[in-house]
PDB file of C-alpha atoms in Angstrom:
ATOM      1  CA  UNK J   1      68.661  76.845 120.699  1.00 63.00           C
ATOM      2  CA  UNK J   2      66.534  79.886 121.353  1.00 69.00           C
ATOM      3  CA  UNK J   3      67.910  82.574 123.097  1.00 85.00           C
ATOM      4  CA  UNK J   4      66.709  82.800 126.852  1.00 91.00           C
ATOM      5  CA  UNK J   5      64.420  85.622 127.483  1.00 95.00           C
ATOM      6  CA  UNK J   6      63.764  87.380 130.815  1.00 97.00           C
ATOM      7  CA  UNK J   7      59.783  87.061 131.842  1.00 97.00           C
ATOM      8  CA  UNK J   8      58.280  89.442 134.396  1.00 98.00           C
ATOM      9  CA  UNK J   9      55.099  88.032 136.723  1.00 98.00           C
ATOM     10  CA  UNK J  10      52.454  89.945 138.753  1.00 97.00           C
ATOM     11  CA  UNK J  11      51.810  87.913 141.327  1.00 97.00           C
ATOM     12  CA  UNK J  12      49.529  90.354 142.788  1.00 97.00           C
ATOM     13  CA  UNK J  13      46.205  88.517 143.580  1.00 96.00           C
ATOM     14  CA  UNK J  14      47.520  84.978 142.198  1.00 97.00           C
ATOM     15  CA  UNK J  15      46.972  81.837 143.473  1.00 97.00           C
ATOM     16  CA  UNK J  16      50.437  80.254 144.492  1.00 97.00           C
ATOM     17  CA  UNK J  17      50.297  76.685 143.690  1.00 97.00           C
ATOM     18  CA  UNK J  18      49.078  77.570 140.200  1.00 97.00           C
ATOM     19  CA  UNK J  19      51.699  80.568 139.923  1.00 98.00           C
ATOM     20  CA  UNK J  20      54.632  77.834 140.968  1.00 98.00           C
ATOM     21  CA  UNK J  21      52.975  75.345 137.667  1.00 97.00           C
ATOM     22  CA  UNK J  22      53.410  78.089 135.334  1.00 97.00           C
ATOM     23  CA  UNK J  23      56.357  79.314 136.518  1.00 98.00           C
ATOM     24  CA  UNK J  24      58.301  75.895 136.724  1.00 97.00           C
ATOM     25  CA  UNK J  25      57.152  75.016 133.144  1.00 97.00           C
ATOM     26  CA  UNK J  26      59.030  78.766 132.168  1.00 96.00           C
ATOM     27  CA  UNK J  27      61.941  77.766 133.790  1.00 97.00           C
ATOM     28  CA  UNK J  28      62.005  73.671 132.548  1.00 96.00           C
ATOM     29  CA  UNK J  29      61.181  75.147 129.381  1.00 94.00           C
ATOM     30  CA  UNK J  30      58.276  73.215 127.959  1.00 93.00           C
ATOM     31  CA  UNK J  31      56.693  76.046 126.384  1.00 86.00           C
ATOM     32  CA  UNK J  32      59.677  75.967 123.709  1.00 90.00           C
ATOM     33  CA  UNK J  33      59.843  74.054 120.492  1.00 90.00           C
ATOM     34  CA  UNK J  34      63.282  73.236 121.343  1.00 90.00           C
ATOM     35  CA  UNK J  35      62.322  71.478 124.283  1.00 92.00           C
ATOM     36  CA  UNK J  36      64.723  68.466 125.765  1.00 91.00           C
ATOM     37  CA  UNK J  37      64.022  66.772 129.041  1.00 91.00           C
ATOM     38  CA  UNK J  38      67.894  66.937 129.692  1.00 90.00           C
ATOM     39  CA  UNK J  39      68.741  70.310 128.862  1.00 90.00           C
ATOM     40  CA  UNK J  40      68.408  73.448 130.510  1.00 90.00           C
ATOM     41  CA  UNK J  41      66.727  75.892 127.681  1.00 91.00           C
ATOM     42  CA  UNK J  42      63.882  77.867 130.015  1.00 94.00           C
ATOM     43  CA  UNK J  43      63.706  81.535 130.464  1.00 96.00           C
ATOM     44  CA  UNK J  44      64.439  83.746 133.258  1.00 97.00           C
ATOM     45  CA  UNK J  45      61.330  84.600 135.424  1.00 98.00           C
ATOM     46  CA  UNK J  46      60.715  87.751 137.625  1.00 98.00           C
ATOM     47  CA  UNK J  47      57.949  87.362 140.220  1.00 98.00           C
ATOM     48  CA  UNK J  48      57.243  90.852 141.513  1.00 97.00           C
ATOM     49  CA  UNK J  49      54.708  91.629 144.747  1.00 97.00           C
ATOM     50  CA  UNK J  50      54.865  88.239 146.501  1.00 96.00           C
ATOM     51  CA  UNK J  51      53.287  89.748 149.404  1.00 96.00           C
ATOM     52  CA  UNK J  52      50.084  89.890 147.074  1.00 96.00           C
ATOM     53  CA  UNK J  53      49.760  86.407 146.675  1.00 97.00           C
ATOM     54  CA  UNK J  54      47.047  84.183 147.688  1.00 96.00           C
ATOM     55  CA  UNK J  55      46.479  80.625 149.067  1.00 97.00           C
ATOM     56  CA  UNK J  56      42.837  78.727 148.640  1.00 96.00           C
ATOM     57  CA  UNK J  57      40.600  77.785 151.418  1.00 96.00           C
ATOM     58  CA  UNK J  58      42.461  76.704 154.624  1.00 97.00           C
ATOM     59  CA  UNK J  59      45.719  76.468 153.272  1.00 96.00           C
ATOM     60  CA  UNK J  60      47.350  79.624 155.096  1.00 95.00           C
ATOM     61  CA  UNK J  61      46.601  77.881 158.540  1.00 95.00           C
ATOM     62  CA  UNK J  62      46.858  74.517 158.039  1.00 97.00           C
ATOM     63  CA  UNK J  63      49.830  74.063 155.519  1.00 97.00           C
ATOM     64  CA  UNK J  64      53.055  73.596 157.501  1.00 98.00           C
ATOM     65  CA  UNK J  65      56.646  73.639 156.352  1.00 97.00           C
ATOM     66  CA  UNK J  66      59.233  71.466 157.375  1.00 97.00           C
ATOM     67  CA  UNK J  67      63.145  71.543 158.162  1.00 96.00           C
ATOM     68  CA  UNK J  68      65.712  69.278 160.539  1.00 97.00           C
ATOM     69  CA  UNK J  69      68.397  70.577 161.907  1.00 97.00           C
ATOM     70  CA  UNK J  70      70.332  67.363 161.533  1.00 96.00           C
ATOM     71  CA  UNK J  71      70.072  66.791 165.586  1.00 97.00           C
ATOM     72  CA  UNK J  72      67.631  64.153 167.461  1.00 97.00           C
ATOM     73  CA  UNK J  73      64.580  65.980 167.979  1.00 96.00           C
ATOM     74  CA  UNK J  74      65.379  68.773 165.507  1.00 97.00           C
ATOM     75  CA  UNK J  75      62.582  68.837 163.308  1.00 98.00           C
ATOM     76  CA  UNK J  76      61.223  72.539 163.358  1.00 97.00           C
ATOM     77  CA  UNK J  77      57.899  73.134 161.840  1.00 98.00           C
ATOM     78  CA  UNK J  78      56.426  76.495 160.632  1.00 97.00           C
ATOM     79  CA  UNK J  79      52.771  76.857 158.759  1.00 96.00           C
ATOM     80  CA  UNK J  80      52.225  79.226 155.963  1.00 97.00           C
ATOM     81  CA  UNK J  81      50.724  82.221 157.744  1.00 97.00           C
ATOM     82  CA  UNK J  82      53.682  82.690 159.608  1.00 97.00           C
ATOM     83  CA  UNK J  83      56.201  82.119 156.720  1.00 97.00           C
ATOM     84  CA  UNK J  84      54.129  84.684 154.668  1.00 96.00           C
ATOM     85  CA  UNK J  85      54.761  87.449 157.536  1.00 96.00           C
ATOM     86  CA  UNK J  86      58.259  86.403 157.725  1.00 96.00           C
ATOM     87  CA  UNK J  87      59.106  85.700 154.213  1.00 96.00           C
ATOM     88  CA  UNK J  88      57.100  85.239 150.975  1.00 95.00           C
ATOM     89  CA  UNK J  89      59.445  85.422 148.947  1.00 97.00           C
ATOM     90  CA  UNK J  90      60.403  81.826 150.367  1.00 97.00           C
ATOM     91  CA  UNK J  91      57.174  80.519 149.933  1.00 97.00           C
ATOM     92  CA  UNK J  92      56.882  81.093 146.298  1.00 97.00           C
ATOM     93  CA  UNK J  93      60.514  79.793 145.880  1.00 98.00           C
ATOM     94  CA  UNK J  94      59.664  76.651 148.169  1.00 97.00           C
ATOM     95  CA  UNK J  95      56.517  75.835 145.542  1.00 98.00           C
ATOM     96  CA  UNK J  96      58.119  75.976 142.580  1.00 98.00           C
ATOM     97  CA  UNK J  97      61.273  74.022 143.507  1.00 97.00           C
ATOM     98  CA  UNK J  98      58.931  71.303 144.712  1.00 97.00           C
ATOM     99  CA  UNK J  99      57.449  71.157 140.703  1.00 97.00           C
ATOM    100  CA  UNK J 100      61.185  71.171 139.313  1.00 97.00           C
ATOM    101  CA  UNK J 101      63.634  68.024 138.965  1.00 96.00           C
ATOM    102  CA  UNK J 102      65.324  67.065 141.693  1.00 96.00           C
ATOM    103  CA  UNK J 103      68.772  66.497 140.550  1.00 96.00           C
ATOM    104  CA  UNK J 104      71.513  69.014 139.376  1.00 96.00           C
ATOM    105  CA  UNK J 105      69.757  70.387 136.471  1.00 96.00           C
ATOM    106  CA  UNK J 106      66.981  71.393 139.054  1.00 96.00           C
ATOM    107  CA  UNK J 107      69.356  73.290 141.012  1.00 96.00           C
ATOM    108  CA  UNK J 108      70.547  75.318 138.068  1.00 96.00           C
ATOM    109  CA  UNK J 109      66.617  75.856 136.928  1.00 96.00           C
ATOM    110  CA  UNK J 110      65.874  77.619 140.040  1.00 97.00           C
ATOM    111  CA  UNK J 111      68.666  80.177 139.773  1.00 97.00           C
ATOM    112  CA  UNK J 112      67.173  81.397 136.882  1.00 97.00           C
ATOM    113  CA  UNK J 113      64.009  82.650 139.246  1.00 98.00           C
ATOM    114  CA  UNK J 114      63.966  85.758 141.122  1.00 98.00           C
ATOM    115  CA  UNK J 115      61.449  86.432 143.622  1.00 98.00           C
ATOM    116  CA  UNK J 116      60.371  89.864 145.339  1.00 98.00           C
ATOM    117  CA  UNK J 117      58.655  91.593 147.663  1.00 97.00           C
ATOM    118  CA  UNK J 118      57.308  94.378 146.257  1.00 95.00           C
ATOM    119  CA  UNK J 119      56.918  96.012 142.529  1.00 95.00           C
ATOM    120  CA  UNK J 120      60.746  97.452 142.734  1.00 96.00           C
ATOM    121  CA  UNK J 121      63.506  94.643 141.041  1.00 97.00           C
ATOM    122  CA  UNK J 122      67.333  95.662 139.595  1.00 97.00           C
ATOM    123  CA  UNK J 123      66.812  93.626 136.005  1.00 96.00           C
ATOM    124  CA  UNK J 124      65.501  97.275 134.505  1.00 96.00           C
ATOM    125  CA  UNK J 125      68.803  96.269 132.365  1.00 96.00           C
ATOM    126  CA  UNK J 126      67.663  92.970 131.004  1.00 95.00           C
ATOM    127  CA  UNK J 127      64.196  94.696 129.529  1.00 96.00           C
ATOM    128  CA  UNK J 128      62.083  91.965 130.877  1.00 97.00           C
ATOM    129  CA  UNK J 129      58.634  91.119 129.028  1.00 97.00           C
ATOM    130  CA  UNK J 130      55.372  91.154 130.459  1.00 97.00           C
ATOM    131  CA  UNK J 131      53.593  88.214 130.995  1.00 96.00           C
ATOM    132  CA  UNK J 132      49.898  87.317 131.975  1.00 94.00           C
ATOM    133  CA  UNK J 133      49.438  84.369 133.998  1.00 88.00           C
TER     134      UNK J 133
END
C-alpha cells in the first residue's frame, strides 16, 4: 500500500464541478496502482483560495441548495451566490461529497479534504506537493 501523500490545490480561477471530479478521484484513490473499490488508499488534498473559484454560465443564480430541518414545512433553500458570500468553503465540500460513496467509507474519504478560504493553511508540517489541476 502506498504511503498517503498530502496534495495542495489552487483553486484560484477553477471551475468547481470539475475541481470536485479531480479532487474526489484524489481522495477515492483511482489515480493509484493499488487501487481497490473497498479500501480507503487516496491522498490528502488541500484546496487553498476557495473564494477564487468559479461556476459556468447561470449556475451562481440559479443553483440552489437544499436542507430540512426535520419539521413539517422545514425545507430551507439557499442558491449558490449566497452560499459563496457566506461560505465557500462549503460549497466546494458540498461538490465533492456529492462525487464520493455514500456509505461509511465516504465519510472517512472526505476527512481527508481540507478546504480554505484564502492562500494561508496550518499543514506547513506535512510538506504538501503542488499539484496542477
Amino acid at each position: 500500500m502506498d504511503k498517503k501523500r498530502w496534495l495542495l490545490i489552487d483553486a484560484t480561477d477553477k471551475i468547481i464541478g470539475r475541481l470536485a471530479s479531480n479532487v474526489a478521484n484524489i481522495l477515492i484513490g483511482k489515480s493509484k496502482t493499488d487501487y481497490q473499490p473497498g479500501g480507503d488508499n487516496g491522498d490528502f488534498v488541500i484546496i487553498i483560495n476557495s473564494d477564487e473559484a468559479k461556476f459556468t454560465g447561470r449556475k451562481l443564480n440559479h443553483k440552489f441548495y437544499y436542507k430540512n430541518t426535520g419539521y413539517p414545512g422545514g425545507l430551507r433553500s439557499i442558491n449558490a451566490a449566497e452560499l459563496m458570500k457566506k461560505d465557500s468553503t462549503e460549497v466546494l465540500k458540498k461538490a465533492v461529497k456529492g462525487m464520493l460513496p455514500k456509505n461509511r467509507l465516504g465519510k472517512k474519504m472526505l476527512t481527508k479534504l481540507k478546504i480554505y478560504k484564502d492562500a494561508e493553511h496550518p499543514h506547513q508540517a506535512q510538506n504538501p506537493s503542488i499539484v496542477d489541476i
